[in-house]
């Protein structure tokens, strides 16, 4: 028979073994203990919180899905051009031709139906389809042939040829041209739309270098001097 002291030691060992086996049963499969895993620590010494991975932005670090970045703003619609190319002279334009040192040649001229102006000494000079700079060069070259030594010529527009507007406006007729004007500008000059006017349907009749073309155009279309604008009647 073991002594009392030996029996006490055996009881202690049995109790310890029983506790150990009970701890093994706490694992996820009942065989291994569920060991605690130490949390990850960041560079600052503080634990990194559990959850979705961190997302780095330009300013701060957030957790979760990346932020939605809005599409770049494309800005307002592009504006309509102020002009439709260089101004080309034609019948009805009134010009001032100045030739330095030649007061008898410096005067105002009106482009005739043939698209020409008549200058003393050199006669008819084509103006139709030319810019004022082109006309300056033409007059200078003809004068320099045998009349004026190294002529200095300047051509300015005193008055543009008019435009015409008809149809469903309050005051149809002929009006002075304004550079950069649109169809709606022309309608405003003519007093605005009539009560029966279509505000979306317009036609321009344009004569270019002797050819006539008809253009169905929107209200912001650029008008040229000499154009005829027609404003249609609406059907309902």
PDB file of C-alpha atoms in Angstrom:
ATOM      1  CA  UNK A   1       0.000   0.000   0.000  1.00  0.00           C
ATOM      2  CA  UNK A   2       1.448   3.344  -0.936  1.00  0.00           C
ATOM      3  CA  UNK A   3       1.867   5.814   1.758  1.00  0.00           C
ATOM      4  CA  UNK A   4      -0.440   8.772   2.318  1.00  0.00           C
ATOM      5  CA  UNK A   5       2.087  11.155   0.732  1.00  0.00           C
ATOM      6  CA  UNK A   6       2.413   9.034  -2.394  1.00  0.00           C
ATOM      7  CA  UNK A   7      -1.380   8.869  -2.767  1.00  0.00           C
ATOM      8  CA  UNK A   8      -1.608  12.655  -2.545  1.00  0.00           C
ATOM      9  CA  UNK A   9       0.965  13.071  -5.308  1.00  0.00           C
ATOM     10  CA  UNK A  10      -0.952  10.644  -7.564  1.00  0.00           C
ATOM     11  CA  UNK A  11      -4.184  12.579  -7.026  1.00  0.00           C
ATOM     12  CA  UNK A  12      -2.471  15.828  -8.057  1.00  0.00           C
ATOM     13  CA  UNK A  13      -1.015  14.242 -11.217  1.00  0.00           C
ATOM     14  CA  UNK A  14      -4.394  12.798 -12.227  1.00  0.00           C
ATOM     15  CA  UNK A  15      -6.099  16.161 -11.759  1.00  0.00           C
ATOM     16  CA  UNK A  16      -3.470  17.922 -13.877  1.00  0.00           C
ATOM     17  CA  UNK A  17      -3.816  15.351 -16.657  1.00  0.00           C
ATOM     18  CA  UNK A  18      -7.587  15.727 -16.621  1.00  0.00           C
ATOM     19  CA  UNK A  19      -7.326  19.533 -16.959  1.00  0.00           C
ATOM     20  CA  UNK A  20      -4.911  19.182 -19.873  1.00  0.00           C
ATOM     21  CA  UNK A  21      -7.259  16.842 -21.741  1.00  0.00           C
ATOM     22  CA  UNK A  22     -10.163  19.214 -21.160  1.00  0.00           C
ATOM     23  CA  UNK A  23      -8.143  22.062 -22.714  1.00  0.00           C
ATOM     24  CA  UNK A  24      -7.463  19.959 -25.819  1.00  0.00           C
ATOM     25  CA  UNK A  25     -11.205  19.531 -26.337  1.00  0.00           C
ATOM     26  CA  UNK A  26     -11.582  23.321 -26.707  1.00  0.00           C
ATOM     27  CA  UNK A  27      -9.821  23.402 -30.100  1.00  0.00           C
ATOM     28  CA  UNK A  28     -11.754  23.774 -33.353  1.00  0.00           C
ATOM     29  CA  UNK A  29     -11.648  20.005 -34.029  1.00  0.00           C
ATOM     30  CA  UNK A  30     -11.596  18.817 -30.409  1.00  0.00           C
ATOM     31  CA  UNK A  31      -7.997  17.559 -30.737  1.00  0.00           C
ATOM     32  CA  UNK A  32      -5.786  20.622 -30.696  1.00  0.00           C
ATOM     33  CA  UNK A  33      -5.946  23.654 -28.459  1.00  0.00           C
ATOM     34  CA  UNK A  34      -7.179  26.935 -29.960  1.00  0.00           C
ATOM     35  CA  UNK A  35      -4.011  28.956 -29.623  1.00  0.00           C
ATOM     36  CA  UNK A  36      -4.437  32.743 -29.543  1.00  0.00           C
ATOM     37  CA  UNK A  37      -2.686  34.588 -32.417  1.00  0.00           C
ATOM     38  CA  UNK A  38      -1.014  37.867 -31.548  1.00  0.00           C
ATOM     39  CA  UNK A  39      -2.463  40.808 -33.533  1.00  0.00           C
ATOM     40  CA  UNK A  40      -0.335  42.449 -36.224  1.00  0.00           C
ATOM     41  CA  UNK A  41       1.386  45.631 -35.121  1.00  0.00           C
ATOM     42  CA  UNK A  42       1.854  48.656 -37.372  1.00  0.00           C
ATOM     43  CA  UNK A  43       4.936  50.915 -37.650  1.00  0.00           C
ATOM     44  CA  UNK A  44       3.566  53.153 -34.894  1.00  0.00           C
ATOM     45  CA  UNK A  45       3.384  50.255 -32.412  1.00  0.00           C
ATOM     46  CA  UNK A  46      -0.433  50.066 -32.390  1.00  0.00           C
ATOM     47  CA  UNK A  47      -2.347  46.950 -33.489  1.00  0.00           C
ATOM     48  CA  UNK A  48      -3.725  47.052 -37.032  1.00  0.00           C
ATOM     49  CA  UNK A  49      -7.551  46.707 -36.909  1.00  0.00           C
ATOM     50  CA  UNK A  50      -9.148  43.677 -38.474  1.00  0.00           C
ATOM     51  CA  UNK A  51     -11.346  44.099 -41.541  1.00  0.00           C
ATOM     52  CA  UNK A  52     -10.947  44.837 -45.275  1.00  0.00           C
ATOM     53  CA  UNK A  53      -7.453  45.845 -46.491  1.00  0.00           C
ATOM     54  CA  UNK A  54      -6.426  49.461 -46.204  1.00  0.00           C
ATOM     55  CA  UNK A  55      -6.630  51.662 -49.306  1.00  0.00           C
ATOM     56  CA  UNK A  56      -4.080  54.435 -49.688  1.00  0.00           C
ATOM     57  CA  UNK A  57      -5.302  57.696 -51.197  1.00  0.00           C
ATOM     58  CA  UNK A  58      -3.437  60.942 -51.826  1.00  0.00           C
ATOM     59  CA  UNK A  59      -4.339  62.375 -48.436  1.00  0.00           C
ATOM     60  CA  UNK A  60      -5.487  59.713 -45.951  1.00  0.00           C
ATOM     61  CA  UNK A  61      -5.608  55.947 -45.510  1.00  0.00           C
ATOM     62  CA  UNK A  62      -9.101  54.472 -45.476  1.00  0.00           C
ATOM     63  CA  UNK A  63     -10.368  50.930 -45.015  1.00  0.00           C
ATOM     64  CA  UNK A  64     -12.750  49.172 -47.354  1.00  0.00           C
ATOM     65  CA  UNK A  65     -13.438  49.544 -51.064  1.00  0.00           C
ATOM     66  CA  UNK A  66     -11.540  52.183 -53.091  1.00  0.00           C
ATOM     67  CA  UNK A  67     -13.407  55.501 -53.361  1.00  0.00           C
ATOM     68  CA  UNK A  68     -15.333  56.263 -56.547  1.00  0.00           C
ATOM     69  CA  UNK A  69     -13.606  59.031 -58.502  1.00  0.00           C
ATOM     70  CA  UNK A  70     -16.045  61.159 -60.583  1.00  0.00           C
ATOM     71  CA  UNK A  71     -15.377  61.547 -64.299  1.00  0.00           C
ATOM     72  CA  UNK A  72     -13.466  64.631 -65.369  1.00  0.00           C
ATOM     73  CA  UNK A  73     -15.683  67.635 -66.109  1.00  0.00           C
ATOM     74  CA  UNK A  74     -15.631  68.371 -69.805  1.00  0.00           C
ATOM     75  CA  UNK A  75     -16.638  72.033 -69.462  1.00  0.00           C
ATOM     76  CA  UNK A  76     -19.379  74.003 -71.215  1.00  0.00           C
ATOM     77  CA  UNK A  77     -20.243  73.471 -74.905  1.00  0.00           C
ATOM     78  CA  UNK A  78     -17.785  75.001 -77.289  1.00  0.00           C
ATOM     79  CA  UNK A  79     -18.790  78.463 -78.352  1.00  0.00           C
ATOM     80  CA  UNK A  80     -19.642  79.264 -81.949  1.00  0.00           C
ATOM     81  CA  UNK A  81     -16.881  80.981 -83.876  1.00  0.00           C
ATOM     82  CA  UNK A  82     -17.128  84.779 -83.951  1.00  0.00           C
ATOM     83  CA  UNK A  83     -16.395  84.972 -87.683  1.00  0.00           C
ATOM     84  CA  UNK A  84     -16.647  82.756 -90.736  1.00  0.00           C
ATOM     85  CA  UNK A  85     -13.181  83.436 -92.119  1.00  0.00           C
ATOM     86  CA  UNK A  86     -11.767  86.662 -93.609  1.00  0.00           C
ATOM     87  CA  UNK A  87     -14.215  89.173 -95.037  1.00  0.00           C
ATOM     88  CA  UNK A  88     -14.374  88.923 -98.832  1.00  0.00           C
ATOM     89  CA  UNK A  89     -15.434  91.946-100.834  1.00  0.00           C
ATOM     90  CA  UNK A  90     -18.393  91.897-103.196  1.00  0.00           C
ATOM     91  CA  UNK A  91     -21.013  94.054-104.856  1.00  0.00           C
ATOM     92  CA  UNK A  92     -22.346  96.792-102.566  1.00  0.00           C
ATOM     93  CA  UNK A  93     -19.298  97.187-100.327  1.00  0.00           C
ATOM     94  CA  UNK A  94     -18.211 100.795 -99.961  1.00  0.00           C
ATOM     95  CA  UNK A  95     -14.454 101.259 -99.714  1.00  0.00           C
ATOM     96  CA  UNK A  96     -11.981 104.014 -98.922  1.00  0.00           C
ATOM     97  CA  UNK A  97      -8.777 103.834-100.950  1.00  0.00           C
ATOM     98  CA  UNK A  98      -5.931 106.033 -99.712  1.00  0.00           C
ATOM     99  CA  UNK A  99      -2.745 106.425-101.761  1.00  0.00           C
ATOM    100  CA  UNK A 100      -0.038 108.356 -99.934  1.00  0.00           C
ATOM    101  CA  UNK A 101       0.936 111.573-101.782  1.00  0.00           C
ATOM    102  CA  UNK A 102      -1.822 111.112-104.401  1.00  0.00           C
ATOM    103  CA  UNK A 103      -4.881 113.088-103.249  1.00  0.00           C
ATOM    104  CA  UNK A 104      -6.560 112.807-106.668  1.00  0.00           C
ATOM    105  CA  UNK A 105      -6.506 109.018-106.408  1.00  0.00           C
ATOM    106  CA  UNK A 106      -7.534 108.792-102.764  1.00  0.00           C
ATOM    107  CA  UNK A 107     -11.324 108.588-102.551  1.00  0.00           C
ATOM    108  CA  UNK A 108     -14.272 106.290-101.728  1.00  0.00           C
ATOM    109  CA  UNK A 109     -15.386 103.605-104.136  1.00  0.00           C
ATOM    110  CA  UNK A 110     -18.380 101.257-104.287  1.00  0.00           C
ATOM    111  CA  UNK A 111     -17.942  97.747-105.648  1.00  0.00           C
ATOM    112  CA  UNK A 112     -20.157  97.572-108.736  1.00  0.00           C
ATOM    113  CA  UNK A 113     -22.328  94.728-110.062  1.00  0.00           C
ATOM    114  CA  UNK A 114     -19.334  93.251-111.853  1.00  0.00           C
ATOM    115  CA  UNK A 115     -17.411  93.115-108.573  1.00  0.00           C
ATOM    116  CA  UNK A 116     -14.941  95.852-109.561  1.00  0.00           C
ATOM    117  CA  UNK A 117     -13.934  99.373-108.596  1.00  0.00           C
ATOM    118  CA  UNK A 118     -12.674 101.947-111.096  1.00  0.00           C
ATOM    119  CA  UNK A 119      -9.493 103.765-110.032  1.00  0.00           C
ATOM    120  CA  UNK A 120      -8.142 106.727-112.055  1.00  0.00           C
ATOM    121  CA  UNK A 121      -5.054 105.977-114.196  1.00  0.00           C
ATOM    122  CA  UNK A 122      -5.387 102.191-113.917  1.00  0.00           C
ATOM    123  CA  UNK A 123      -9.123 101.727-114.591  1.00  0.00           C
ATOM    124  CA  UNK A 124     -11.165  98.736-113.333  1.00  0.00           C
ATOM    125  CA  UNK A 125      -9.689  96.595-110.576  1.00  0.00           C
ATOM    126  CA  UNK A 126     -11.293  93.349-109.465  1.00  0.00           C
ATOM    127  CA  UNK A 127     -12.510  93.486-105.849  1.00  0.00           C
ATOM    128  CA  UNK A 128     -14.987  90.584-105.650  1.00  0.00           C
ATOM    129  CA  UNK A 129     -13.676  87.619-103.683  1.00  0.00           C
ATOM    130  CA  UNK A 130     -10.660  89.542-102.398  1.00  0.00           C
ATOM    131  CA  UNK A 131      -9.791  90.798 -98.934  1.00  0.00           C
ATOM    132  CA  UNK A 132      -8.847  94.446 -98.427  1.00  0.00           C
ATOM    133  CA  UNK A 133      -5.177  93.388 -98.199  1.00  0.00           C
ATOM    134  CA  UNK A 134      -5.418  91.555-101.523  1.00  0.00           C
ATOM    135  CA  UNK A 135      -6.984  94.635-103.125  1.00  0.00           C
ATOM    136  CA  UNK A 136      -4.199  96.844-101.732  1.00  0.00           C
ATOM    137  CA  UNK A 137      -1.584  94.639-103.417  1.00  0.00           C
ATOM    138  CA  UNK A 138      -3.491  94.650-106.726  1.00  0.00           C
ATOM    139  CA  UNK A 139      -3.787  98.472-106.824  1.00  0.00           C
ATOM    140  CA  UNK A 140      -0.165  98.914-105.762  1.00  0.00           C
ATOM    141  CA  UNK A 141       1.194  96.599-108.437  1.00  0.00           C
ATOM    142  CA  UNK A 142      -0.823  98.245-111.239  1.00  0.00           C
ATOM    143  CA  UNK A 143       0.101 101.786-110.188  1.00  0.00           C
ATOM    144  CA  UNK A 144       3.774 100.900-109.882  1.00  0.00           C
ATOM    145  CA  UNK A 145       3.994  99.705-113.483  1.00  0.00           C
ATOM    146  CA  UNK A 146       4.175 103.224-114.964  1.00  0.00           C
ATOM    147  CA  UNK A 147       2.264 105.756-112.890  1.00  0.00           C
ATOM    148  CA  UNK A 148       3.481 106.027-109.282  1.00  0.00           C
ATOM    149  CA  UNK A 149       6.900 105.104-107.909  1.00  0.00           C
ATOM    150  CA  UNK A 150       6.642 102.807-104.870  1.00  0.00           C
ATOM    151  CA  UNK A 151       2.966 103.625-104.113  1.00  0.00           C
ATOM    152  CA  UNK A 152       1.722 103.224-100.523  1.00  0.00           C
ATOM    153  CA  UNK A 153      -1.882 102.009-100.678  1.00  0.00           C
ATOM    154  CA  UNK A 154      -4.410 101.457 -97.886  1.00  0.00           C
ATOM    155  CA  UNK A 155      -7.923 100.063 -98.369  1.00  0.00           C
ATOM    156  CA  UNK A 156     -10.575 100.316 -95.635  1.00  0.00           C
ATOM    157  CA  UNK A 157     -14.238  99.298 -95.576  1.00  0.00           C
ATOM    158  CA  UNK A 158     -16.481 102.307 -95.050  1.00  0.00           C
ATOM    159  CA  UNK A 159     -19.717 100.298 -95.142  1.00  0.00           C
ATOM    160  CA  UNK A 160     -20.407  96.594 -95.535  1.00  0.00           C
ATOM    161  CA  UNK A 161     -22.947  95.470 -98.081  1.00  0.00           C
ATOM    162  CA  UNK A 162     -26.281  94.751 -96.338  1.00  0.00           C
ATOM    163  CA  UNK A 163     -28.016  91.489 -95.530  1.00  0.00           C
ATOM    164  CA  UNK A 164     -31.673  90.735 -96.244  1.00  0.00           C
ATOM    165  CA  UNK A 165     -34.250  88.963 -94.100  1.00  0.00           C
ATOM    166  CA  UNK A 166     -37.742  87.861 -95.078  1.00  0.00           C
ATOM    167  CA  UNK A 167     -40.497  85.532 -93.939  1.00  0.00           C
ATOM    168  CA  UNK A 168     -41.894  85.295 -90.423  1.00  0.00           C
ATOM    169  CA  UNK A 169     -40.212  88.295 -88.760  1.00  0.00           C
ATOM    170  CA  UNK A 170     -41.858  91.470 -87.588  1.00  0.00           C
ATOM    171  CA  UNK A 171     -40.019  93.810 -89.970  1.00  0.00           C
ATOM    172  CA  UNK A 172     -38.606  92.119 -93.050  1.00  0.00           C
ATOM    173  CA  UNK A 173     -36.209  94.042 -95.252  1.00  0.00           C
ATOM    174  CA  UNK A 174     -32.612  95.135 -95.788  1.00  0.00           C
ATOM    175  CA  UNK A 175     -30.292  95.913 -92.850  1.00  0.00           C
ATOM    176  CA  UNK A 176     -26.633  96.903 -92.364  1.00  0.00           C
ATOM    177  CA  UNK A 177     -24.396  93.909 -91.801  1.00  0.00           C
ATOM    178  CA  UNK A 178     -22.671  93.491 -88.420  1.00  0.00           C
ATOM    179  CA  UNK A 179     -19.490  91.419 -88.293  1.00  0.00           C
ATOM    180  CA  UNK A 180     -19.905  88.056 -86.533  1.00  0.00           C
ATOM    181  CA  UNK A 181     -23.696  88.139 -86.498  1.00  0.00           C
ATOM    182  CA  UNK A 182     -25.774  84.955 -86.422  1.00  0.00           C
ATOM    183  CA  UNK A 183     -29.236  84.165 -87.777  1.00  0.00           C
ATOM    184  CA  UNK A 184     -30.792  84.892 -84.376  1.00  0.00           C
ATOM    185  CA  UNK A 185     -28.938  88.225 -84.232  1.00  0.00           C
ATOM    186  CA  UNK A 186     -30.369  89.098 -87.637  1.00  0.00           C
ATOM    187  CA  UNK A 187     -33.877  88.167 -86.464  1.00  0.00           C
ATOM    188  CA  UNK A 188     -33.473  90.430 -83.439  1.00  0.00           C
ATOM    189  CA  UNK A 189     -32.412  93.302 -85.727  1.00  0.00           C
ATOM    190  CA  UNK A 190     -35.580  92.685 -87.769  1.00  0.00           C
ATOM    191  CA  UNK A 191     -37.785  93.071 -84.676  1.00  0.00           C
ATOM    192  CA  UNK A 192     -37.970  89.419 -83.619  1.00  0.00           C
ATOM    193  CA  UNK A 193     -40.162  86.495 -84.631  1.00  0.00           C
ATOM    194  CA  UNK A 194     -43.723  86.903 -85.838  1.00  0.00           C
ATOM    195  CA  UNK A 195     -46.501  85.016 -84.041  1.00  0.00           C
ATOM    196  CA  UNK A 196     -46.486  82.245 -86.649  1.00  0.00           C
ATOM    197  CA  UNK A 197     -42.726  81.829 -86.981  1.00  0.00           C
ATOM    198  CA  UNK A 198     -40.872  78.576 -86.641  1.00  0.00           C
ATOM    199  CA  UNK A 199     -37.974  79.203 -84.276  1.00  0.00           C
ATOM    200  CA  UNK A 200     -35.980  76.215 -85.515  1.00  0.00           C
ATOM    201  CA  UNK A 201     -36.224  76.294 -89.306  1.00  0.00           C
ATOM    202  CA  UNK A 202     -34.156  78.831 -91.294  1.00  0.00           C
ATOM    203  CA  UNK A 203     -32.610  79.060 -94.734  1.00  0.00           C
ATOM    204  CA  UNK A 204     -29.758  81.205 -96.025  1.00  0.00           C
ATOM    205  CA  UNK A 205     -29.343  82.050 -99.689  1.00  0.00           C
ATOM    206  CA  UNK A 206     -25.715  82.979-100.345  1.00  0.00           C
ATOM    207  CA  UNK A 207     -23.941  84.188-103.467  1.00  0.00           C
ATOM    208  CA  UNK A 208     -20.238  83.321-103.642  1.00  0.00           C
ATOM    209  CA  UNK A 209     -18.105  84.197-106.663  1.00  0.00           C
ATOM    210  CA  UNK A 210     -21.141  84.234-108.918  1.00  0.00           C
ATOM    211  CA  UNK A 211     -22.607  80.963-107.584  1.00  0.00           C
ATOM    212  CA  UNK A 212     -25.801  80.834-105.506  1.00  0.00           C
ATOM    213  CA  UNK A 213     -26.265  78.240-102.758  1.00  0.00           C
ATOM    214  CA  UNK A 214     -29.079  77.585-100.305  1.00  0.00           C
ATOM    215  CA  UNK A 215     -28.200  76.492 -96.770  1.00  0.00           C
ATOM    216  CA  UNK A 216     -30.628  75.080 -94.198  1.00  0.00           C
ATOM    217  CA  UNK A 217     -29.025  76.265 -90.965  1.00  0.00           C
ATOM    218  CA  UNK A 218     -29.587  76.482 -87.177  1.00  0.00           C
ATOM    219  CA  UNK A 219     -30.076  79.745 -85.335  1.00  0.00           C
ATOM    220  CA  UNK A 220     -26.427  80.086 -84.288  1.00  0.00           C
ATOM    221  CA  UNK A 221     -25.142  79.879 -87.874  1.00  0.00           C
ATOM    222  CA  UNK A 222     -22.839  82.748 -88.884  1.00  0.00           C
ATOM    223  CA  UNK A 223     -24.326  85.191 -91.403  1.00  0.00           C
ATOM    224  CA  UNK A 224     -22.236  86.833 -94.112  1.00  0.00           C
ATOM    225  CA  UNK A 225     -22.781  90.221 -95.691  1.00  0.00           C
ATOM    226  CA  UNK A 226     -25.107  89.933 -98.676  1.00  0.00           C
ATOM    227  CA  UNK A 227     -26.897  86.843 -97.318  1.00  0.00           C
ATOM    228  CA  UNK A 228     -30.676  86.524 -97.596  1.00  0.00           C
ATOM    229  CA  UNK A 229     -32.255  84.877 -94.539  1.00  0.00           C
ATOM    230  CA  UNK A 230     -35.675  83.244 -94.717  1.00  0.00           C
ATOM    231  CA  UNK A 231     -37.638  82.466 -91.538  1.00  0.00           C
ATOM    232  CA  UNK A 232     -40.292  79.807 -92.118  1.00  0.00           C
ATOM    233  CA  UNK A 233     -43.833  79.571 -90.784  1.00  0.00           C
ATOM    234  CA  UNK A 234     -44.561  76.816 -88.289  1.00  0.00           C
ATOM    235  CA  UNK A 235     -47.246  74.264 -89.136  1.00  0.00           C
ATOM    236  CA  UNK A 236     -48.889  73.958 -85.708  1.00  0.00           C
TER     237      UNK A 236
END
